PDB file of C-alpha atoms in Angstrom:
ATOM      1  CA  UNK U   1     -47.082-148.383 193.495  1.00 52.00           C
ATOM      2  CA  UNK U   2     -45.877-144.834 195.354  1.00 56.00           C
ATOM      3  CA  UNK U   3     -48.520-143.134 194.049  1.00 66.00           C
ATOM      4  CA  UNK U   4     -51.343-144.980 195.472  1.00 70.00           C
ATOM      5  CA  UNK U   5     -49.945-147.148 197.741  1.00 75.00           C
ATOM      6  CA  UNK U   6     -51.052-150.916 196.324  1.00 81.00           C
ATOM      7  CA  UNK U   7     -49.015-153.473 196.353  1.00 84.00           C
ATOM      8  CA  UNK U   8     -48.316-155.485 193.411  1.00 80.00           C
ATOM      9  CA  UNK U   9     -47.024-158.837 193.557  1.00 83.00           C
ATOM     10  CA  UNK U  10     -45.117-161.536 191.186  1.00 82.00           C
ATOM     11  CA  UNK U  11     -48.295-163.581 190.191  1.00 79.00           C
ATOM     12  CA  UNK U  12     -46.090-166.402 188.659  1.00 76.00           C
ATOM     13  CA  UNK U  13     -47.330-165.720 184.993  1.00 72.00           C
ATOM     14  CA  UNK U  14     -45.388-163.223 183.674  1.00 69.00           C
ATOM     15  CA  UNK U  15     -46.962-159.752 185.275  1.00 74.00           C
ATOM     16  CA  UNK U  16     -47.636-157.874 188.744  1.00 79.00           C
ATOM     17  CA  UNK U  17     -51.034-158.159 190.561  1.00 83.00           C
ATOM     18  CA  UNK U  18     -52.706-156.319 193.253  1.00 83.00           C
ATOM     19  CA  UNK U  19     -54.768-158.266 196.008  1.00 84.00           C
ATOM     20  CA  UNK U  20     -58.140-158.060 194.349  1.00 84.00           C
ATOM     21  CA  UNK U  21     -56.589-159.241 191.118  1.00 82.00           C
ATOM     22  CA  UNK U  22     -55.676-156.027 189.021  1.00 83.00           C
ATOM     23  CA  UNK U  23     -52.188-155.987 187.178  1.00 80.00           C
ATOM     24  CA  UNK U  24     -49.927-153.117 186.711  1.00 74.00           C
ATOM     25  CA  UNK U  25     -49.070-152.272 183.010  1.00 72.00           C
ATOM     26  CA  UNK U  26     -46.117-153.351 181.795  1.00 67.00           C
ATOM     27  CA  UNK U  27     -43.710-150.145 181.003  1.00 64.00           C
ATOM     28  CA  UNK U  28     -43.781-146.635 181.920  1.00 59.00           C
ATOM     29  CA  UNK U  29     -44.419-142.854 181.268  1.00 63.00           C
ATOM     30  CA  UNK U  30     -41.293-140.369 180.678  1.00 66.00           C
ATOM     31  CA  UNK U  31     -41.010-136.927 179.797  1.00 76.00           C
ATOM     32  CA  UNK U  32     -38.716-137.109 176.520  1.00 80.00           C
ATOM     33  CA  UNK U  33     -39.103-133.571 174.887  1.00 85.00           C
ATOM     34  CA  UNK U  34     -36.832-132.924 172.082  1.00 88.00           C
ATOM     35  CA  UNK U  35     -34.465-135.561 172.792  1.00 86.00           C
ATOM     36  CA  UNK U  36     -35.107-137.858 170.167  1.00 80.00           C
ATOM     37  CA  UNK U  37     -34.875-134.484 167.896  1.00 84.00           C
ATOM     38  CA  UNK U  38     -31.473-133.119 169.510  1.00 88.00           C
ATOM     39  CA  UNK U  39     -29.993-136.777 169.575  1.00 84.00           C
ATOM     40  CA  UNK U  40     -29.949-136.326 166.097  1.00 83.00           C
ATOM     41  CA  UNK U  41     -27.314-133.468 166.008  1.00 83.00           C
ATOM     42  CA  UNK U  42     -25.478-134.414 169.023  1.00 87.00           C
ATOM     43  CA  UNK U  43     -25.237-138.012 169.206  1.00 84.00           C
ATOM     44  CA  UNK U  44     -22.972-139.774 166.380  1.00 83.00           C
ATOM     45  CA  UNK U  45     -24.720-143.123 166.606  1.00 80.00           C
ATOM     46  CA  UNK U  46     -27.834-141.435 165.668  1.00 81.00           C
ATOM     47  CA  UNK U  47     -26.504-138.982 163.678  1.00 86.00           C
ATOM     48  CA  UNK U  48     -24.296-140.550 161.504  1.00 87.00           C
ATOM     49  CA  UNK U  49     -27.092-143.357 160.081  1.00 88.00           C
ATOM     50  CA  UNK U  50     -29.794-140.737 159.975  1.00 90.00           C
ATOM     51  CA  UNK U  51     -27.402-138.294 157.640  1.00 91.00           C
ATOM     52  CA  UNK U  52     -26.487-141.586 155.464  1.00 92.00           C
ATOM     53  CA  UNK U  53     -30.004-142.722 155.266  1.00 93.00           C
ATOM     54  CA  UNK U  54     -31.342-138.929 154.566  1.00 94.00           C
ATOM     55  CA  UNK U  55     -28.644-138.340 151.633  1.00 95.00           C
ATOM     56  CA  UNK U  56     -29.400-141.775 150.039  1.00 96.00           C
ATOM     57  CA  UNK U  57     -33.319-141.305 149.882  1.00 96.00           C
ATOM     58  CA  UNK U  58     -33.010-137.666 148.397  1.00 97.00           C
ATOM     59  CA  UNK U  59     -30.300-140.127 146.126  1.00 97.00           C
ATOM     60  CA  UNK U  60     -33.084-142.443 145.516  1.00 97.00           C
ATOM     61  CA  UNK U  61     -35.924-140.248 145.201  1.00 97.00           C
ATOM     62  CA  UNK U  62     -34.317-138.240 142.085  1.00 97.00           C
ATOM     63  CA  UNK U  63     -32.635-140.694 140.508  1.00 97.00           C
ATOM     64  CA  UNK U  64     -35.488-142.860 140.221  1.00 97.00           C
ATOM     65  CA  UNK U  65     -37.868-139.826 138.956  1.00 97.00           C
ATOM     66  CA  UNK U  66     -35.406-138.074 136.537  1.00 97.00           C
ATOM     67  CA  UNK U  67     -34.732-141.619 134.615  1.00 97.00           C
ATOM     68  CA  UNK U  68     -38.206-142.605 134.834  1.00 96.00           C
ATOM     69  CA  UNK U  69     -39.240-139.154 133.000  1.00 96.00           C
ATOM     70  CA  UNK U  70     -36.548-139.249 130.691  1.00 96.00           C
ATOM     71  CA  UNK U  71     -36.887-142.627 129.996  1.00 95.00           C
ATOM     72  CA  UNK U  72     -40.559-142.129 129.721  1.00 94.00           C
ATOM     73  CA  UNK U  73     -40.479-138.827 127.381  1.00 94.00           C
ATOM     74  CA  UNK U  74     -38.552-140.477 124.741  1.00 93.00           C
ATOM     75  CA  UNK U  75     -40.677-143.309 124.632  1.00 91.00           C
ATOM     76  CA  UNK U  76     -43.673-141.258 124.234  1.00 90.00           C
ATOM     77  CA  UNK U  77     -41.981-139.411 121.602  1.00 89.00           C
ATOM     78  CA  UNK U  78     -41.256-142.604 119.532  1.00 88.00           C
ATOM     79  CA  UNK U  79     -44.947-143.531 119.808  1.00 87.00           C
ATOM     80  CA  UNK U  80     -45.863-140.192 118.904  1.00 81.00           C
ATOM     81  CA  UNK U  81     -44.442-140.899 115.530  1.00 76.00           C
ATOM     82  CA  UNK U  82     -47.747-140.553 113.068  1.00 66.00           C
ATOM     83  CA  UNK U  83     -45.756-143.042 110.708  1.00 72.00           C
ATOM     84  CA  UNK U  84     -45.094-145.622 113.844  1.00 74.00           C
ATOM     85  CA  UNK U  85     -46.346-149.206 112.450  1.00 79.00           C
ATOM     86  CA  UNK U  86     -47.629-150.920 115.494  1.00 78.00           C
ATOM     87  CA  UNK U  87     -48.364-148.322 117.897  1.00 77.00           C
ATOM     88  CA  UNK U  88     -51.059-149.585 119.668  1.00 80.00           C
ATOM     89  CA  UNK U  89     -49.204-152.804 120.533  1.00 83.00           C
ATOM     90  CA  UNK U  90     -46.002-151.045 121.745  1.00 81.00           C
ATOM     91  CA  UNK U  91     -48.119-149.073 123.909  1.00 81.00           C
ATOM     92  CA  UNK U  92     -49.791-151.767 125.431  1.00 82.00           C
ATOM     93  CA  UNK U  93     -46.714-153.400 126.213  1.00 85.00           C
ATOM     94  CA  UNK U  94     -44.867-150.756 127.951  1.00 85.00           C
ATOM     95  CA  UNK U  95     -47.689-150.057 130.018  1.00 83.00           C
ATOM     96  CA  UNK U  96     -47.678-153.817 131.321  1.00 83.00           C
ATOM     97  CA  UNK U  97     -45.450-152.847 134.339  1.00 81.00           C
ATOM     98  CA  UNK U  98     -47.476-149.961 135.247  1.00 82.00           C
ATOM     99  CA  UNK U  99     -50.748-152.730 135.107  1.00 83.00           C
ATOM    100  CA  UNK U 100     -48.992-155.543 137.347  1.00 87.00           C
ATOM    101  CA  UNK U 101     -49.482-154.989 141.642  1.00 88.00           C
ATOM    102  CA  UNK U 102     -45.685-153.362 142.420  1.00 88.00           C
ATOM    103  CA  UNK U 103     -45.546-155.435 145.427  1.00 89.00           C
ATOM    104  CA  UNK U 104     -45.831-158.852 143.442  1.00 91.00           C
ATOM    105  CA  UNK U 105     -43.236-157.104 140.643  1.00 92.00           C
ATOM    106  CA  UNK U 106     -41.005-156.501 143.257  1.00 93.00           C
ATOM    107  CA  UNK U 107     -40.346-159.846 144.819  1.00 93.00           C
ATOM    108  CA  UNK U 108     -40.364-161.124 141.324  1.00 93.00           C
ATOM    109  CA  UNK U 109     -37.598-159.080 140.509  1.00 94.00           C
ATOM    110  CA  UNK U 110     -35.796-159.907 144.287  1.00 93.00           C
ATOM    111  CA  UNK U 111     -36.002-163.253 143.038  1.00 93.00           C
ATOM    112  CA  UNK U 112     -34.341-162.784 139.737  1.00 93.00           C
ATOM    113  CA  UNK U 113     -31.582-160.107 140.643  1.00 92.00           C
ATOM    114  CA  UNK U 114     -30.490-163.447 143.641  1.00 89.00           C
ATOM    115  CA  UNK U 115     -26.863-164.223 143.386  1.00 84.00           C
ATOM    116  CA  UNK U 116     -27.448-168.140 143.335  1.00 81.00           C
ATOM    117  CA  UNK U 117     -30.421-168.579 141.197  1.00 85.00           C
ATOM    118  CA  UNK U 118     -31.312-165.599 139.733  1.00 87.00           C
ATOM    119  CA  UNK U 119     -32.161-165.460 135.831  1.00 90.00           C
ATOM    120  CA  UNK U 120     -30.479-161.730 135.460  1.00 91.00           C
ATOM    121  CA  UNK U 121     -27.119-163.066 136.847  1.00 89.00           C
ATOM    122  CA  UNK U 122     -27.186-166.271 134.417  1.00 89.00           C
ATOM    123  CA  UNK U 123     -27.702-164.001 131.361  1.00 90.00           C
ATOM    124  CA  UNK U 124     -25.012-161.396 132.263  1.00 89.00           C
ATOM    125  CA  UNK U 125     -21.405-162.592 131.627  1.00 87.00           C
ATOM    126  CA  UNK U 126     -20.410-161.998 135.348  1.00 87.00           C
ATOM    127  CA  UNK U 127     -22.288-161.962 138.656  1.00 87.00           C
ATOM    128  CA  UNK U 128     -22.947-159.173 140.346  1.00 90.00           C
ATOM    129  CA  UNK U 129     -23.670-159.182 143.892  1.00 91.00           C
ATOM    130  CA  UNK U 130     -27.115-157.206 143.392  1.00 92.00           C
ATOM    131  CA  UNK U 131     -28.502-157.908 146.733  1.00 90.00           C
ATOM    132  CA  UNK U 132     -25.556-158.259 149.078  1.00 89.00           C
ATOM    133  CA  UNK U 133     -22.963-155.709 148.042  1.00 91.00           C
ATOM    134  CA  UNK U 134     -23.901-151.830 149.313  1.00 92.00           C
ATOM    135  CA  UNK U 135     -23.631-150.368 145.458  1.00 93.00           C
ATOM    136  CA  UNK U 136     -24.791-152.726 144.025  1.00 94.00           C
ATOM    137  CA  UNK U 137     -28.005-152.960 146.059  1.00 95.00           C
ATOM    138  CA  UNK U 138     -28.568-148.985 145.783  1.00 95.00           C
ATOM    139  CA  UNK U 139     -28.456-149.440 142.222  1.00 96.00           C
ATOM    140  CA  UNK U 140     -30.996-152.554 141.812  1.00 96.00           C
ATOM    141  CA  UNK U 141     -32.971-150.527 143.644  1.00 96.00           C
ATOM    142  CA  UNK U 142     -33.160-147.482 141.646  1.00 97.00           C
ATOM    143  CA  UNK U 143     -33.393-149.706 138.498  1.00 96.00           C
ATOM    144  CA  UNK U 144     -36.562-151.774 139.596  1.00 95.00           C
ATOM    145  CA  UNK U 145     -37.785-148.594 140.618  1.00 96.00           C
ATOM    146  CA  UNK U 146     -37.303-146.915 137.371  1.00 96.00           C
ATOM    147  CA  UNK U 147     -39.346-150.187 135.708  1.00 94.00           C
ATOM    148  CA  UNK U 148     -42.191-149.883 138.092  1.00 93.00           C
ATOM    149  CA  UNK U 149     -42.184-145.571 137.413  1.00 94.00           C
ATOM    150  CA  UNK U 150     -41.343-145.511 134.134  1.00 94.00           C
ATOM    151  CA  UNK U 151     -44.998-146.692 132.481  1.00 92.00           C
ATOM    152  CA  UNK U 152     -46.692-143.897 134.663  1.00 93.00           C
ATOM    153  CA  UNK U 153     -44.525-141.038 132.773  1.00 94.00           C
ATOM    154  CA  UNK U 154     -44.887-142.541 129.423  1.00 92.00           C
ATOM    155  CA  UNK U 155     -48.882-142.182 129.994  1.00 91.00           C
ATOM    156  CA  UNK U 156     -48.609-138.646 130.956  1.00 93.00           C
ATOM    157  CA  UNK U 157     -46.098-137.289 128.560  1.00 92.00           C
ATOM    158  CA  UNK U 158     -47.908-139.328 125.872  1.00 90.00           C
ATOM    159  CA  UNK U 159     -50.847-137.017 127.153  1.00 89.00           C
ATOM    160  CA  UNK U 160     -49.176-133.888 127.645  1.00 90.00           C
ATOM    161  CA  UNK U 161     -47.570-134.054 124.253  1.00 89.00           C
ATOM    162  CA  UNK U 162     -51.174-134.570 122.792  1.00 87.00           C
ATOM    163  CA  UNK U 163     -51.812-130.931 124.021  1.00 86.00           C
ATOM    164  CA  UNK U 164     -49.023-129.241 123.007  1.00 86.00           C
ATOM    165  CA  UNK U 165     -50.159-127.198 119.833  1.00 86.00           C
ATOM    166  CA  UNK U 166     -48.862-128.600 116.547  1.00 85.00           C
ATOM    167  CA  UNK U 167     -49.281-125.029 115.454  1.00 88.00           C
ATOM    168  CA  UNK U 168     -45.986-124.091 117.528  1.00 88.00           C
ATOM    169  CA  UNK U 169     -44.003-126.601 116.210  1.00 85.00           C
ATOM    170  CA  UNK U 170     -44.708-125.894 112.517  1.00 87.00           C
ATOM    171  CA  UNK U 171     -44.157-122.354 112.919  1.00 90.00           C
ATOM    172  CA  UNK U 172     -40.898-123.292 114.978  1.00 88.00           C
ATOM    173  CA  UNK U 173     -39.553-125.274 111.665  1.00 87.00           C
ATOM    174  CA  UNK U 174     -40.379-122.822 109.425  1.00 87.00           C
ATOM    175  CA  UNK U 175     -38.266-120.686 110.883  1.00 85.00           C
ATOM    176  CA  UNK U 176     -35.061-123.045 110.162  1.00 85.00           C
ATOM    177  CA  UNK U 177     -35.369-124.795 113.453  1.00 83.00           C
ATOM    178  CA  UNK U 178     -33.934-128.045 113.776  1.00 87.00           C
ATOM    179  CA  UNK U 179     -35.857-131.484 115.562  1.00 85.00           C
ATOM    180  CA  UNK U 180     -33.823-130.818 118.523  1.00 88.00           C
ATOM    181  CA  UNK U 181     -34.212-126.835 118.751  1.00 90.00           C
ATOM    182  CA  UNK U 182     -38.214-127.483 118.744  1.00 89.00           C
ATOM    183  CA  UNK U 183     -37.415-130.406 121.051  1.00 89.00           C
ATOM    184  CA  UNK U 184     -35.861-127.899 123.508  1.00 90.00           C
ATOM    185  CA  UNK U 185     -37.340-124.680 122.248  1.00 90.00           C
ATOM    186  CA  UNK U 186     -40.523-125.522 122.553  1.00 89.00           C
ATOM    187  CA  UNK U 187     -41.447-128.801 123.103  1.00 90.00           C
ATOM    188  CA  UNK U 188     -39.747-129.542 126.342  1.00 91.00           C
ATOM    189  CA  UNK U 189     -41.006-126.486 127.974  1.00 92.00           C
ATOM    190  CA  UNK U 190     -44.499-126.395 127.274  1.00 91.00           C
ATOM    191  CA  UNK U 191     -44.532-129.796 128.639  1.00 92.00           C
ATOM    192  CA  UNK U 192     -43.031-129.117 131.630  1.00 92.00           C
ATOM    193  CA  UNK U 193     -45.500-126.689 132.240  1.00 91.00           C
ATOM    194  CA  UNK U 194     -47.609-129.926 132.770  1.00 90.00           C
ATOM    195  CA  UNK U 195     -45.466-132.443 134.090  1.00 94.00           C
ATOM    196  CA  UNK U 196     -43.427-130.100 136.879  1.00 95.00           C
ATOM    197  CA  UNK U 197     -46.491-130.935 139.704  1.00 95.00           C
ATOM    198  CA  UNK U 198     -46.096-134.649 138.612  1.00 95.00           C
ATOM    199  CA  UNK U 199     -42.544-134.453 138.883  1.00 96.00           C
ATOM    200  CA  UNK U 200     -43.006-132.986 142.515  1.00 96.00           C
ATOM    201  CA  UNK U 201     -45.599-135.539 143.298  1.00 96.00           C
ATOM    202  CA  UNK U 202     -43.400-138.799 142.069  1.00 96.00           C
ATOM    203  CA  UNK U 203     -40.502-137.640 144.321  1.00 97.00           C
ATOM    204  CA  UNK U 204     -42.744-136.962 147.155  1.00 96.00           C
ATOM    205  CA  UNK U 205     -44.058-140.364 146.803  1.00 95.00           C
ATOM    206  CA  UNK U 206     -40.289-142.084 146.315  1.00 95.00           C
ATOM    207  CA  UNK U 207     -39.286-140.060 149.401  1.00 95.00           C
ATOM    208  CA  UNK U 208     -41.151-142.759 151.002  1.00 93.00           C
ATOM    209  CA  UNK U 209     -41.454-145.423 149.161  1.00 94.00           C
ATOM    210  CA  UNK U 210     -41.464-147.948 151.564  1.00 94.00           C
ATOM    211  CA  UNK U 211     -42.371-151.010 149.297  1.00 93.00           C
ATOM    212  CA  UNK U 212     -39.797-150.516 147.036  1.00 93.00           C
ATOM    213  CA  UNK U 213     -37.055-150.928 149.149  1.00 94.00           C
ATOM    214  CA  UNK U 214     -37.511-153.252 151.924  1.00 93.00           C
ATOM    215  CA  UNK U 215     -39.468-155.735 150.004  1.00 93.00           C
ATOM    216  CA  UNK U 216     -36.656-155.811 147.400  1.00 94.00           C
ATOM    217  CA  UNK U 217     -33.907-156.144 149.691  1.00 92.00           C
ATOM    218  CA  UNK U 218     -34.762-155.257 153.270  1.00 90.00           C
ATOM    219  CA  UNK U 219     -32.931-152.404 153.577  1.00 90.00           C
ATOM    220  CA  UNK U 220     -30.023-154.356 153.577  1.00 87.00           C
ATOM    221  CA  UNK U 221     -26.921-154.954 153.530  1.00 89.00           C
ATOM    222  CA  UNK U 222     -26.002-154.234 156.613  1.00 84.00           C
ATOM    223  CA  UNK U 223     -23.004-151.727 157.613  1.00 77.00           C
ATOM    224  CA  UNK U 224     -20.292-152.095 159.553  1.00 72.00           C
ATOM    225  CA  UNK U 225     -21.095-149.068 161.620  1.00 66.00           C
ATOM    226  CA  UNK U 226     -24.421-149.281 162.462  1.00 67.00           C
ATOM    227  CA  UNK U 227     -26.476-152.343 163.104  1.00 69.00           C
ATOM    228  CA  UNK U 228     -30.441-151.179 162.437  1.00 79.00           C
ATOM    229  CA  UNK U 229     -29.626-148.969 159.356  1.00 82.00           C
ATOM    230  CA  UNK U 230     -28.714-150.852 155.812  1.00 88.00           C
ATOM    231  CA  UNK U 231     -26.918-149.743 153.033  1.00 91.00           C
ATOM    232  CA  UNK U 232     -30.490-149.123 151.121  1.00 94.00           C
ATOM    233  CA  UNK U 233     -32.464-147.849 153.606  1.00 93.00           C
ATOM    234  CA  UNK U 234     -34.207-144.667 153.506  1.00 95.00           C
ATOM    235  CA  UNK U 235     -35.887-142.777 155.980  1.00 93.00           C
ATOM    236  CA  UNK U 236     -39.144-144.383 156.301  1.00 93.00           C
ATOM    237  CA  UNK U 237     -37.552-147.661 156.453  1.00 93.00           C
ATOM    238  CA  UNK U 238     -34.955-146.565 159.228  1.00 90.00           C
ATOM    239  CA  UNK U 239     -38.095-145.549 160.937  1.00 89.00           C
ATOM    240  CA  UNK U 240     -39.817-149.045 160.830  1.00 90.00           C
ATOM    241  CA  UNK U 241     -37.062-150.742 161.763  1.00 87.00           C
ATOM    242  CA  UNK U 242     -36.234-148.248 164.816  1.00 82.00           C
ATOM    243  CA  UNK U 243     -39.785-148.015 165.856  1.00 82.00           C
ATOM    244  CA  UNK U 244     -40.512-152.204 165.413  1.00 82.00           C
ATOM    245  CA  UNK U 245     -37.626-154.371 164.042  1.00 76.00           C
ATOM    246  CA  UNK U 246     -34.791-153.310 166.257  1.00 67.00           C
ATOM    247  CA  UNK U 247     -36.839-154.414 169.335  1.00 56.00           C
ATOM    248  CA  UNK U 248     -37.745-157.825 168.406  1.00 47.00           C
TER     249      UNK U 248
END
């Protein structure tokens, strides 16, 4: 070593030893800085994967919590329904997905959306290539995602819509207003009064929802131009695979 002056040797096992039997660490120390951060802006192999993988999780992130809520608010209206026959049951059954572990629900569903075997493909009337074709993969994605999510916003509109004052809407109909002037008049914005910091929350949570994409389909399929980023990776995946499956 030039800093100390020991001499380190080829012990025939793999490292470097000293005389009196210490070995020298394997790797060393650099000063990086902001390189990783500039290599970002001025280097296209990083660049162009990080921009594709950035737009596609804001992509995924939205998508998943906008369908989920709407999705979820007009269940929970339906239930609402004081005339509903059955209500209990219907609500315990759309609330199943939100009961079962996500990671055993998602490689449940990566084994029914497979090309080969898969139950979805032999009910549809033609095969689409969920897990190996770019599109196709983004949106099996965002659909499994908006099963897993969907349960969560039926609970809380079910439970904002419990505290929105029936007062309000009487008064609103009264006044001539129609089911879907009360709906947007007054309904939809005094529970969004409620729901907004949920909204916020579920997309900061998709933003990195790490589960639901590379245990579905590993980020994959591969691109052309780059060979660590996939087609459905987002940015906390890129990251994993950068930081510990590119080197393997």
């Amino acid at each position: 070593a030039t800093d100390t002056g020991v001499a380190y040797r080829d012990n025939g096992r793999g490292s470097f030893e000293s005389a009196d039997g210490e070995q020298l660490v394997v790797g060393w120390r650099e000063y990086i800085g902001f390189e990783n951060f500039t290599a970002v802006v001025t280097n296209p192999l990083v660049r162009q994967p990080f921009l594709r993988a950035f737009v596609w999780t804001i992509g995924f992130a939205g998508s998943t919590v906008l369908i989920s809520f709407a999705i979820g608010l007009f269940l929970a209206k339906v239930i609402d329904k004081q005339n509903l026959r059955g209500k209990k049951f219907y609500r315990s059954m759309l609330v199943i997905p939100y009961a079962i572990p996500g990671f055993l629900s998602l490689l449940v569903f990566r084994g029914l959306l497979n090309d080969d075997y898969g139950l979805i493909n032999k009910l549809l009337p033609f095969d689409p290539p969920w897990l190996f074709d770019p599109w196709w993969a983004r949106l099996s994605v965002i659909l499994v995602s908006v099963w897993l999510t969907t349960p969560y916003f039926l609970l809380v509109c079910m439970g904002a819509l419990q505290s929105i004052p029936a007062e309000l809407v009487e008064a609103a109909r009264v006044d001539g207003a129609g089911r879907w002037q009360v709906f947007r008049k007054v309904t939809l914005p005094l529970l969004l009064v409620v729901v907004t910091p949920l909204l916020i929350a579920s997309f900061a949570y998709n933003f990195n929802n790490f589960n639901n994409v590379y245990v579905l389909t590993g980020g994959g399929p591969s691109t052309d131009d780059q060979a660590v980023a996939g087609a459905t990776d987002i940015l906390i995946s890129y990251t994993y695979k950068l930081a510990f499956d590119s080197g393997k």
